[in-house]
Amino acid sequence: RLRDGDLLSLWFIWYGVVRALLETFREGWNWVVGGIPVAILISLVVIGLGVASIAWRHRGPRRDVAPAD
């Protein structure tokens, strides 16, 4: 079940994946750190933020639903 902010988190994951895939086709000048293009490193960070946000939001019971008696 989706919670507040889940769509934004899913967009972060989608954007990071698509950007990382498209960066593999890029030719020419790229900044590189440790042999990995910086754009791909940023994409991995964005994906990590999206996954961490979803994990954080889904860690406990929903607060907007009353507990069953």
Short mmCIF file of N, CA, C and O in Angstrom, two decimals:
data_model
loop_
_atom_site.label_atom_id
_atom_site.label_comp_id
_atom_site.label_asym_id
_atom_site.label_seq_id
_atom_site.Cartn_x
_atom_site.Cartn_y
_atom_site.Cartn_z
N ARG A 1 0.85 -1.18 0.00
CA ARG A 1 0.00 0.00 0.00
C ARG A 1 0.89 1.24 0.00
O ARG A 1 1.84 1.32 0.77
N LEU A 2 0.56 2.19 -0.85
CA LEU A 2 1.36 3.41 -0.94
C LEU A 2 1.10 4.33 0.24
O LEU A 2 -0.01 4.46 0.73
N ARG A 3 2.16 4.95 0.69
CA ARG A 3 2.07 5.95 1.76
C ARG A 3 2.49 7.30 1.20
O ARG A 3 3.01 7.39 0.09
N ASP A 4 2.25 8.34 1.97
CA ASP A 4 2.63 9.68 1.54
C ASP A 4 4.11 9.72 1.19
O ASP A 4 4.95 9.27 1.98
N GLY A 5 4.44 10.23 0.02
CA GLY A 5 5.83 10.36 -0.41
C GLY A 5 6.38 9.19 -1.19
O GLY A 5 7.49 9.26 -1.71
N ASP A 6 5.63 8.10 -1.29
CA ASP A 6 6.13 6.91 -1.99
C ASP A 6 6.32 7.17 -3.49
O ASP A 6 7.27 6.67 -4.08
N LEU A 7 5.42 7.94 -4.08
CA LEU A 7 5.56 8.20 -5.51
C LEU A 7 6.82 9.01 -5.80
O LEU A 7 7.51 8.76 -6.79
N LEU A 8 7.14 9.95 -4.95
CA LEU A 8 8.38 10.72 -5.11
C LEU A 8 9.59 9.81 -4.96
O LEU A 8 10.54 9.88 -5.74
N SER A 9 9.55 8.92 -3.99
CA SER A 9 10.65 7.98 -3.80
C SER A 9 10.80 7.05 -5.00
O SER A 9 11.92 6.77 -5.43
N LEU A 10 9.69 6.58 -5.54
CA LEU A 10 9.75 5.73 -6.72
C LEU A 10 10.28 6.51 -7.92
O LEU A 10 11.00 5.95 -8.75
N TRP A 11 9.95 7.79 -8.01
CA TRP A 11 10.48 8.62 -9.09
C TRP A 11 12.00 8.76 -8.95
O TRP A 11 12.72 8.70 -9.94
N PHE A 12 12.50 8.92 -7.71
CA PHE A 12 13.95 8.99 -7.48
C PHE A 12 14.62 7.71 -8.00
O PHE A 12 15.65 7.76 -8.66
N ILE A 13 14.03 6.57 -7.68
CA ILE A 13 14.61 5.30 -8.11
C ILE A 13 14.58 5.20 -9.64
O ILE A 13 15.58 4.85 -10.27
N TRP A 14 13.43 5.52 -10.23
CA TRP A 14 13.31 5.46 -11.69
C TRP A 14 14.30 6.41 -12.36
O TRP A 14 14.98 6.03 -13.31
N TYR A 15 14.40 7.64 -11.87
CA TYR A 15 15.30 8.62 -12.47
C TYR A 15 16.76 8.15 -12.37
O TYR A 15 17.51 8.25 -13.34
N GLY A 16 17.14 7.63 -11.23
CA GLY A 16 18.51 7.15 -11.05
C GLY A 16 18.85 6.01 -11.99
O GLY A 16 19.92 5.97 -12.59
N VAL A 17 17.92 5.08 -12.15
CA VAL A 17 18.15 3.93 -13.03
C VAL A 17 18.26 4.39 -14.49
O VAL A 17 19.19 4.00 -15.21
N VAL A 18 17.32 5.22 -14.92
CA VAL A 18 17.33 5.68 -16.31
C VAL A 18 18.57 6.51 -16.59
O VAL A 18 19.23 6.35 -17.62
N ARG A 19 18.93 7.39 -15.66
CA ARG A 19 20.12 8.22 -15.88
C ARG A 19 21.38 7.37 -15.94
O ARG A 19 22.25 7.59 -16.78
N ALA A 20 21.50 6.38 -15.07
CA ALA A 20 22.68 5.51 -15.09
C ALA A 20 22.76 4.75 -16.41
O ALA A 20 23.85 4.59 -16.97
N LEU A 21 21.61 4.27 -16.90
CA LEU A 21 21.62 3.55 -18.17
C LEU A 21 21.98 4.47 -19.33
O LEU A 21 22.76 4.10 -20.22
N LEU A 22 21.42 5.67 -19.35
CA LEU A 22 21.70 6.59 -20.45
C LEU A 22 23.15 7.10 -20.41
O LEU A 22 23.72 7.40 -21.47
N GLU A 23 23.73 7.21 -19.25
CA GLU A 23 25.12 7.67 -19.14
C GLU A 23 26.10 6.69 -19.79
O GLU A 23 27.19 7.08 -20.17
N THR A 24 25.70 5.43 -19.90
CA THR A 24 26.60 4.46 -20.54
C THR A 24 26.76 4.75 -22.03
O THR A 24 27.74 4.33 -22.64
N PHE A 25 25.79 5.46 -22.63
CA PHE A 25 25.86 5.79 -24.05
C PHE A 25 26.57 7.11 -24.32
O PHE A 25 26.81 7.45 -25.48
N ARG A 26 26.90 7.83 -23.30
CA ARG A 26 27.50 9.15 -23.45
C ARG A 26 28.95 9.02 -23.92
O ARG A 26 29.72 8.23 -23.40
N GLU A 27 29.28 9.82 -24.90
CA GLU A 27 30.66 9.84 -25.40
C GLU A 27 31.27 11.20 -25.12
O GLU A 27 30.57 12.18 -24.95
N GLY A 28 32.57 11.22 -25.09
CA GLY A 28 33.24 12.50 -24.90
C GLY A 28 33.74 12.67 -23.49
O GLY A 28 34.04 11.72 -22.78
N TRP A 29 33.78 13.91 -23.08
CA TRP A 29 34.39 14.27 -21.81
C TRP A 29 33.47 13.94 -20.64
O TRP A 29 32.33 14.38 -20.59
N ASN A 30 33.95 13.15 -19.70
CA ASN A 30 33.21 12.80 -18.49
C ASN A 30 34.12 12.95 -17.29
O ASN A 30 35.30 12.62 -17.34
N TRP A 31 33.58 13.45 -16.19
CA TRP A 31 34.31 13.43 -14.94
C TRP A 31 34.30 12.01 -14.42
O TRP A 31 33.28 11.33 -14.45
N VAL A 32 35.44 11.55 -13.93
CA VAL A 32 35.57 10.17 -13.47
C VAL A 32 36.20 10.17 -12.09
O VAL A 32 37.17 10.88 -11.83
N VAL A 33 35.65 9.36 -11.19
CA VAL A 33 36.22 9.16 -9.86
C VAL A 33 36.38 7.65 -9.68
O VAL A 33 35.40 6.91 -9.71
N GLY A 34 37.61 7.21 -9.50
CA GLY A 34 37.86 5.79 -9.32
C GLY A 34 37.45 4.95 -10.52
O GLY A 34 37.07 3.80 -10.38
N GLY A 35 37.50 5.54 -11.71
CA GLY A 35 37.15 4.81 -12.92
C GLY A 35 35.66 4.77 -13.22
O GLY A 35 35.23 4.18 -14.20
N ILE A 36 34.85 5.39 -12.35
CA ILE A 36 33.40 5.40 -12.54
C ILE A 36 32.96 6.84 -12.81
O ILE A 36 33.32 7.75 -12.06
N PRO A 37 32.18 7.07 -13.87
CA PRO A 37 31.70 8.43 -14.14
C PRO A 37 30.90 9.00 -12.97
O PRO A 37 30.11 8.30 -12.34
N VAL A 38 31.12 10.28 -12.70
CA VAL A 38 30.45 10.94 -11.58
C VAL A 38 28.93 10.90 -11.74
O VAL A 38 28.20 10.75 -10.76
N ALA A 39 28.43 11.01 -12.97
CA ALA A 39 26.98 10.97 -13.20
C ALA A 39 26.38 9.64 -12.73
O ALA A 39 25.27 9.61 -12.19
N ILE A 40 27.10 8.55 -12.92
CA ILE A 40 26.61 7.25 -12.46
C ILE A 40 26.66 7.17 -10.94
O ILE A 40 25.76 6.63 -10.30
N LEU A 41 27.70 7.75 -10.34
CA LEU A 41 27.78 7.78 -8.87
C LEU A 41 26.61 8.57 -8.28
O LEU A 41 26.00 8.16 -7.29
N ILE A 42 26.30 9.70 -8.91
CA ILE A 42 25.15 10.50 -8.45
C ILE A 42 23.86 9.70 -8.62
O ILE A 42 22.98 9.73 -7.74
N SER A 43 23.74 8.98 -9.72
CA SER A 43 22.55 8.15 -9.94
C SER A 43 22.41 7.10 -8.84
O SER A 43 21.30 6.85 -8.35
N LEU A 44 23.50 6.49 -8.45
CA LEU A 44 23.46 5.49 -7.38
C LEU A 44 23.04 6.11 -6.06
O LEU A 44 22.29 5.50 -5.28
N VAL A 45 23.49 7.33 -5.79
CA VAL A 45 23.08 8.03 -4.57
C VAL A 45 21.58 8.32 -4.61
O VAL A 45 20.88 8.13 -3.61
N VAL A 46 21.07 8.77 -5.76
CA VAL A 46 19.64 9.07 -5.89
C VAL A 46 18.81 7.79 -5.71
O VAL A 46 17.78 7.80 -5.03
N ILE A 47 19.26 6.69 -6.29
CA ILE A 47 18.57 5.40 -6.12
C ILE A 47 18.57 5.02 -4.64
O ILE A 47 17.55 4.60 -4.09
N GLY A 48 19.71 5.17 -3.99
CA GLY A 48 19.82 4.85 -2.56
C GLY A 48 18.89 5.70 -1.71
O GLY A 48 18.26 5.19 -0.77
N LEU A 49 18.77 6.99 -2.04
CA LEU A 49 17.86 7.86 -1.30
C LEU A 49 16.41 7.42 -1.48
O LEU A 49 15.63 7.41 -0.51
N GLY A 50 16.05 7.03 -2.69
CA GLY A 50 14.69 6.56 -2.93
C GLY A 50 14.38 5.28 -2.17
O GLY A 50 13.33 5.16 -1.53
N VAL A 51 15.30 4.33 -2.19
CA VAL A 51 15.10 3.06 -1.48
C VAL A 51 15.06 3.30 0.03
O VAL A 51 14.20 2.76 0.74
N ALA A 52 15.98 4.13 0.53
CA ALA A 52 16.01 4.42 1.97
C ALA A 52 14.74 5.14 2.42
O ALA A 52 14.21 4.87 3.50
N SER A 53 14.23 6.04 1.57
CA SER A 53 13.01 6.76 1.91
C SER A 53 11.81 5.81 2.01
O SER A 53 11.01 5.92 2.94
N ILE A 54 11.71 4.89 1.07
CA ILE A 54 10.61 3.92 1.13
C ILE A 54 10.76 3.01 2.35
O ILE A 54 9.80 2.75 3.07
N ALA A 55 11.98 2.54 2.60
CA ALA A 55 12.22 1.67 3.75
C ALA A 55 11.89 2.40 5.06
O ALA A 55 11.28 1.82 5.97
N TRP A 56 12.26 3.67 5.15
CA TRP A 56 11.99 4.44 6.36
C TRP A 56 10.48 4.64 6.57
O TRP A 56 9.98 4.50 7.68
N ARG A 57 9.79 4.94 5.49
CA ARG A 57 8.36 5.20 5.58
C ARG A 57 7.55 3.94 5.87
O ARG A 57 6.47 4.01 6.44
N HIS A 58 8.05 2.78 5.49
CA HIS A 58 7.31 1.52 5.67
C HIS A 58 7.84 0.69 6.83
O HIS A 58 7.54 -0.49 6.92
N ARG A 59 8.58 1.29 7.73
CA ARG A 59 9.20 0.53 8.82
C ARG A 59 8.23 0.11 9.92
O ARG A 59 8.50 -0.80 10.67
N GLY A 60 7.12 0.79 10.06
CA GLY A 60 6.19 0.46 11.14
C GLY A 60 4.76 0.45 10.65
O GLY A 60 4.50 0.61 9.46
N PRO A 61 3.84 0.28 11.57
CA PRO A 61 2.42 0.26 11.15
C PRO A 61 1.99 1.64 10.67
O PRO A 61 2.56 2.66 11.06
N ARG A 62 0.98 1.65 9.84
CA ARG A 62 0.45 2.92 9.32
C ARG A 62 -0.13 3.73 10.47
O ARG A 62 -0.82 3.18 11.33
N ARG A 63 0.13 5.00 10.48
CA ARG A 63 -0.38 5.86 11.54
C ARG A 63 -1.78 6.41 11.25
O ARG A 63 -2.47 6.82 12.14
N ASP A 64 -2.15 6.43 9.97
CA ASP A 64 -3.45 6.99 9.62
C ASP A 64 -4.58 5.97 9.69
O ASP A 64 -5.72 6.30 9.46
N VAL A 65 -4.26 4.73 10.06
CA VAL A 65 -5.27 3.68 10.17
C VAL A 65 -5.43 3.34 11.65
O VAL A 65 -4.46 3.07 12.35
N ALA A 66 -6.65 3.36 12.12
CA ALA A 66 -6.91 3.05 13.53
C ALA A 66 -6.62 1.56 13.79
O ALA A 66 -6.95 0.71 12.98
N PRO A 67 -5.99 1.25 14.93
CA PRO A 67 -5.72 -0.16 15.23
C PRO A 67 -7.02 -0.93 15.48
O PRO A 67 -7.99 -0.39 15.98
N ALA A 68 -7.00 -2.18 15.08
CA ALA A 68 -8.19 -3.04 15.27
C ALA A 68 -8.33 -3.40 16.74
O ALA A 68 -7.38 -3.71 17.43
N ASP A 69 -9.56 -3.34 17.24
CA ASP A 69 -9.81 -3.69 18.66
C ASP A 69 -10.10 -5.15 18.82
O ASP A 69 -10.59 -5.85 18.07
#
